[in-house]
XYZ file of C-alpha atoms in Angstrom:
310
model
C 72.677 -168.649 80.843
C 75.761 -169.508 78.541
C 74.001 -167.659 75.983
C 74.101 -164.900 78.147
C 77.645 -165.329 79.148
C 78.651 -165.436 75.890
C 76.767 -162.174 74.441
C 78.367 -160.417 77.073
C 81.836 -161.115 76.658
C 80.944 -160.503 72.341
C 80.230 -157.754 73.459
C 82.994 -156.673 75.560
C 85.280 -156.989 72.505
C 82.996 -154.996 70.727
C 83.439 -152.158 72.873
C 87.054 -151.871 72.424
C 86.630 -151.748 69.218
C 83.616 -148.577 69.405
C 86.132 -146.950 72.335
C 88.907 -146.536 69.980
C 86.126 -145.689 67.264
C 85.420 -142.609 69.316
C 88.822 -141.654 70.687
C 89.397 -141.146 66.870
C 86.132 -139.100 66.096
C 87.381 -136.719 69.088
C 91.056 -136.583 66.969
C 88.795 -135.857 63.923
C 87.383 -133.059 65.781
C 90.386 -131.502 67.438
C 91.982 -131.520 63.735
C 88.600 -129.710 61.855
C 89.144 -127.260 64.202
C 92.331 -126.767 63.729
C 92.222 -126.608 60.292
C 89.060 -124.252 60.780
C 91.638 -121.310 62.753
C 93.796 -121.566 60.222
C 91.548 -120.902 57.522
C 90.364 -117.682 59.689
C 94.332 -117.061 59.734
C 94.729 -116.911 56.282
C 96.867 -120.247 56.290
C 96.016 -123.838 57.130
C 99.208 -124.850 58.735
C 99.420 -122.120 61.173
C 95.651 -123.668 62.214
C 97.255 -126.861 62.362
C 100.426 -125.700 64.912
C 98.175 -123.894 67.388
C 96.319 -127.270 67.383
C 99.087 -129.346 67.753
C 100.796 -126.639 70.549
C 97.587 -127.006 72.427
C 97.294 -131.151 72.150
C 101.415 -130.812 72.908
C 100.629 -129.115 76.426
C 97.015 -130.390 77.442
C 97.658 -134.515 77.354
C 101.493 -134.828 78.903
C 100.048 -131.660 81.791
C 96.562 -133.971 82.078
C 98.325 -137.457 82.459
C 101.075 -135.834 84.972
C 98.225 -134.176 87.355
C 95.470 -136.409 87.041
C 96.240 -138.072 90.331
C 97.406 -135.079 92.310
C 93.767 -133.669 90.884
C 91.875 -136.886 92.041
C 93.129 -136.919 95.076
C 92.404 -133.210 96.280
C 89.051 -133.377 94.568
C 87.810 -136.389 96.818
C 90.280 -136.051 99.846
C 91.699 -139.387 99.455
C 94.118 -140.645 102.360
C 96.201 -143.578 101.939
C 94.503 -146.575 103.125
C 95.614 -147.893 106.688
C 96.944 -150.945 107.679
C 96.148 -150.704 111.204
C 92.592 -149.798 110.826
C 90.516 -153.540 110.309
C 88.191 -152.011 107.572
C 90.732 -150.431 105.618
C 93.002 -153.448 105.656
C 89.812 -155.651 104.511
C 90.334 -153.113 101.806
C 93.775 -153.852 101.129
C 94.016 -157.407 101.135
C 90.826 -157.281 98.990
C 92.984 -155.883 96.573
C 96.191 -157.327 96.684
C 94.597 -160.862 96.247
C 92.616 -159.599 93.219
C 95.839 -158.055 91.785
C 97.530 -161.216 92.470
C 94.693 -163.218 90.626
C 94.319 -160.553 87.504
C 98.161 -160.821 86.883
C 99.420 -157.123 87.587
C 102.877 -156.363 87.703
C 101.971 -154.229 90.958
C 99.305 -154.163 93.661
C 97.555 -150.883 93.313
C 97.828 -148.324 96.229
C 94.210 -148.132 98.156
C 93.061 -144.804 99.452
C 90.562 -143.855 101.373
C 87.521 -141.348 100.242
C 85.948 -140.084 103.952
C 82.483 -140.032 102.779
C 79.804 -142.175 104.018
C 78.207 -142.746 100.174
C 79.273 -146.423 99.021
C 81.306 -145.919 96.000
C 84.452 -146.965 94.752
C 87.254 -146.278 91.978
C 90.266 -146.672 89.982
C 92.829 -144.451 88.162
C 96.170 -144.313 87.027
C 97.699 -144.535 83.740
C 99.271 -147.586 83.908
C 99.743 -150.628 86.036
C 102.616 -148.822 87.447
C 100.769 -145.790 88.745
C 97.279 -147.339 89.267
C 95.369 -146.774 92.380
C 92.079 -147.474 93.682
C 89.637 -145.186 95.811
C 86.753 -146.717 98.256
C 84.856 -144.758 100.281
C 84.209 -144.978 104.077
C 80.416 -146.051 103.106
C 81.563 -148.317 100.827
C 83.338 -150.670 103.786
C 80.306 -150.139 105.747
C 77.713 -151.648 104.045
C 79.742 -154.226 101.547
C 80.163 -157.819 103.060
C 83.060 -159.626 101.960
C 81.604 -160.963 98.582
C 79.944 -157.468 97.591
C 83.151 -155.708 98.527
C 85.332 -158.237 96.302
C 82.901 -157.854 93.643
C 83.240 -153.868 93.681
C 86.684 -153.994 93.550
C 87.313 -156.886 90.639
C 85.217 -154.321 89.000
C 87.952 -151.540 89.594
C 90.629 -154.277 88.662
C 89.219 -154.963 85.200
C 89.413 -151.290 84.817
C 93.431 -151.203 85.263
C 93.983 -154.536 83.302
C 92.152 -152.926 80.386
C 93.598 -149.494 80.712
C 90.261 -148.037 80.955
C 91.356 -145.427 83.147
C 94.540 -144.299 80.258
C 91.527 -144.301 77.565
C 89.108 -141.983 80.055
C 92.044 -139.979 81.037
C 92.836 -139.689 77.132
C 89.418 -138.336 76.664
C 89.372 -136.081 78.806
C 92.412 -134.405 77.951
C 90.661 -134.635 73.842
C 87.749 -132.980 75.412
C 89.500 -130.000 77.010
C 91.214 -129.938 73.295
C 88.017 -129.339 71.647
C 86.863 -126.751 74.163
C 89.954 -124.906 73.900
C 89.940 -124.689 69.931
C 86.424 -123.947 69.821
C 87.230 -121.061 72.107
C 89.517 -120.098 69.751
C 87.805 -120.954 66.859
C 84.421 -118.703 68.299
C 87.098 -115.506 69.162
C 88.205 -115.488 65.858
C 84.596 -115.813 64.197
C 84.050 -112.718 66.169
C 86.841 -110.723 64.731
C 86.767 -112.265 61.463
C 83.264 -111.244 61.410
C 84.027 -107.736 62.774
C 86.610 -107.130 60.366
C 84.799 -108.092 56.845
C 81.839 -106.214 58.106
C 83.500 -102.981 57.108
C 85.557 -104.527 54.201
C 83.019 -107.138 52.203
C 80.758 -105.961 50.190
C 80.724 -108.099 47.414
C 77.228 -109.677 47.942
C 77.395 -113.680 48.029
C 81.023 -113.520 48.804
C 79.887 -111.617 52.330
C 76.738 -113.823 52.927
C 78.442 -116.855 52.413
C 81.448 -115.483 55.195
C 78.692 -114.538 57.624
C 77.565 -118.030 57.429
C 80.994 -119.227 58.061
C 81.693 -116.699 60.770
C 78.811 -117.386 62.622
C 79.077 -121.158 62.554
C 82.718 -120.303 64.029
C 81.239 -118.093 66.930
C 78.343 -121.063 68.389
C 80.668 -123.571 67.978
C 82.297 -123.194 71.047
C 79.257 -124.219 73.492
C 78.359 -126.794 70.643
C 81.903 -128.683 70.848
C 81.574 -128.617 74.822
C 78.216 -130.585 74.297
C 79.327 -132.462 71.822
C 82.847 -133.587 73.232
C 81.318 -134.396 76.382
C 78.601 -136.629 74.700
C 81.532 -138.916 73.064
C 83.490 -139.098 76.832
C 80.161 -140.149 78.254
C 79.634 -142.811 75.440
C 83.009 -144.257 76.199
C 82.408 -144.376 79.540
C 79.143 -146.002 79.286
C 80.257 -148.951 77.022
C 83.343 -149.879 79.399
C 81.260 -150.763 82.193
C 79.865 -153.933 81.342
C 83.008 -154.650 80.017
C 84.434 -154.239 83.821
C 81.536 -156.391 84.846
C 81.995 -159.298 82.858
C 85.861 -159.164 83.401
C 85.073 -158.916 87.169
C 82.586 -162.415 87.219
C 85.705 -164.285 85.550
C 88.323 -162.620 88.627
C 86.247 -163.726 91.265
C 84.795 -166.675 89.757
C 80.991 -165.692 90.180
C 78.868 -162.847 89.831
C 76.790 -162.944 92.759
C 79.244 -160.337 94.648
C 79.190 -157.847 92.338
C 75.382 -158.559 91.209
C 74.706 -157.898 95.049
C 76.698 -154.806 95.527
C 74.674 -153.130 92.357
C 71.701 -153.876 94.068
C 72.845 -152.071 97.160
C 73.923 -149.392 95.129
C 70.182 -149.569 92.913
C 67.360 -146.505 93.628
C 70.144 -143.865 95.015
C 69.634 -140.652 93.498
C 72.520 -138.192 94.476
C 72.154 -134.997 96.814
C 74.650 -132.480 96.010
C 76.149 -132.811 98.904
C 76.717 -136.702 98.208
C 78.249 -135.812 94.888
C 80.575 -132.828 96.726
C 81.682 -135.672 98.936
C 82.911 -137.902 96.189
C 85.077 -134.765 94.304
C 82.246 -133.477 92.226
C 80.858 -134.512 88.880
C 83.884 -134.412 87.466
C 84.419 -137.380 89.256
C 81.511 -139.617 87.666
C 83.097 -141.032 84.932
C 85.448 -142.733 87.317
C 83.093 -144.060 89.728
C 81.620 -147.732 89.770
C 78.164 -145.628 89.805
C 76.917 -141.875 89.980
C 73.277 -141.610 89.593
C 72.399 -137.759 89.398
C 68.855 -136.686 90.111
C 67.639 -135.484 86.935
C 70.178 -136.947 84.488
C 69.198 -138.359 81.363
C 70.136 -141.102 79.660
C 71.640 -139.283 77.228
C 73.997 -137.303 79.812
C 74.602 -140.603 81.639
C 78.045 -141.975 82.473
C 77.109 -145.389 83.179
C 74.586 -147.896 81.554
C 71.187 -148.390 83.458
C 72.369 -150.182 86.594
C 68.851 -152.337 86.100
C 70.367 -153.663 82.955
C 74.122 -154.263 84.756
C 72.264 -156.561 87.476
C 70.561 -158.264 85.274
C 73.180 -158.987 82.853
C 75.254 -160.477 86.278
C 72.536 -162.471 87.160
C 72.245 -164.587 84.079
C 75.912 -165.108 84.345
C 77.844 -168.209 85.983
């Protein structure tokens, strides 16, 4: 068992160091591609502005709306103190808050579907907030439900949520540029059809300009494959932060277990704001997802992991 323990909290340092590994592969990205436009503009830095106007807008617009966005997408209402089940919720979360050390006790909101879920968002401790559904404080006892939400905690004292919201923005980046990047292919292409006819020269820019027109669905695939990796590796690092808030795992191991075998309807994942949502959620098992296209680890795995700790 302390072998266990141990391992696990290895590895949650470990997966700081691979998040920040990808956020910089997405930077890598977003800056080939810029440099890509401005070679199809005749002049590198130009490529590099219209990247660096885009980046300007799409993170400061993405970290100012994201909760306005959140909030709308699952129909969130702000958690009531004179409803008993709600207020579990909230002094669920202000002793956790109290316990983790935050500066501030997170707002608690309310999502009005009956699918047992929970999240957290916000960019800072300042402006963090956490979501629980209406199924969620139906079938939780007290442990499970403290469990869930030192989960969600963990999430806001390791700025998870400013790293996912980070990616995100990187990801629209990417699809943007591409965009870009596959319209000018098209022209470019267009254009040296009726000029190039220097053999080699042409081939070699048909290559180029065809690369430049698929790379648009390719950077949405592969952009979204990097957010989903960082999304994966932060959850046992949630987990293993949330057995040390509460002092034992059993809550949390419990609450997985609940949560274990649920395959979502579309209409469960409408009533949670969509897939967009996923990443956020403590768990969003999609019928038909692969691993590969997965935003959290094997729940199995998560369980078992919490059982073999203290």
């Amino acid at each position: 068992m302390a072998d266990e323990t141990l391992l696990t909290f290895n590895e949650v340092r470990k997966n700081k160091i691979k998040s920040v590994l990808l956020v910089l592969i997405l930077a890598a990205i977003i800056l080939l591609f810029s440099v890509a436009i401005g070679y199809f503009l005749g002049d590198v830095r130009q490529g590099l502005v219209v990247g660096a106007v885009v980046t300007a807008i799409v993170i400061p617009v993405q970290f100012i709306t994201a909760k306005a966005a959140i909030l709308a997408m699952t129909k969130g209402k702000k958690a009531d103190r004179n409803n008993p089940e709600e207020l579990r919720a909230i002094n669920t979360v202000e002793g956790l808050a109290i316990s983790a050390g935050l500066s501030r006790v997170p707002d608690v909101y309310i999502v009005p579907s009956d699918v047992p879920n929970a999240f957290a968002s916000g960019m800072n401790e300042k402006t963090a907030f956490i979501g629980v559904t209406r199924g969620l404080l139906t079938m939780m006892d007290k442990q499970e439900l403290e469990g869930v939400i030192a989960h969600e905690i963990s999430h806001i004292v390791h700025r998870d949520i400013m790293l996912s919201q980070l990616a995100v923005a990187m990801v629209s980046i990417i699809v943007m540029l591409g965009y870009i990047l596959s319209r000018l292919g098209f022209y470019g292409r267009r254009s040296r059809s009726n000029n190039d006819s220097e053999g080699k020269a042409g081939a070699f820019m048909l290559i180029v300009t065809l690369f430049a027109i698929l790379v648009y669905p390719f950077s949405q695939l592969i952009a979204n494959l990097i957010q989903l990796s960082i999304s994966r590796k932060r959850e046992f690092a949630a987990d293993a932060y949330a057995v040390r808030l509460c002092g034992y795992s059993g809550g949390l191991a419990s609450a997985l277990e609940k949560l274990s075998g649920q395959q979502y309807s579309k209409e469960a994942v409408d009533s949670l704001g969509g897939k967009q949502m996923q990443c956020l959620y403590i768990n969003f098992p999609l019928k038909n997802a692969s691993s590969l296209f997965s935003t959290h680890p094997p729940i199995e795995e998560r369980i078992r992991r919490l059982r073999n700790m203290y």
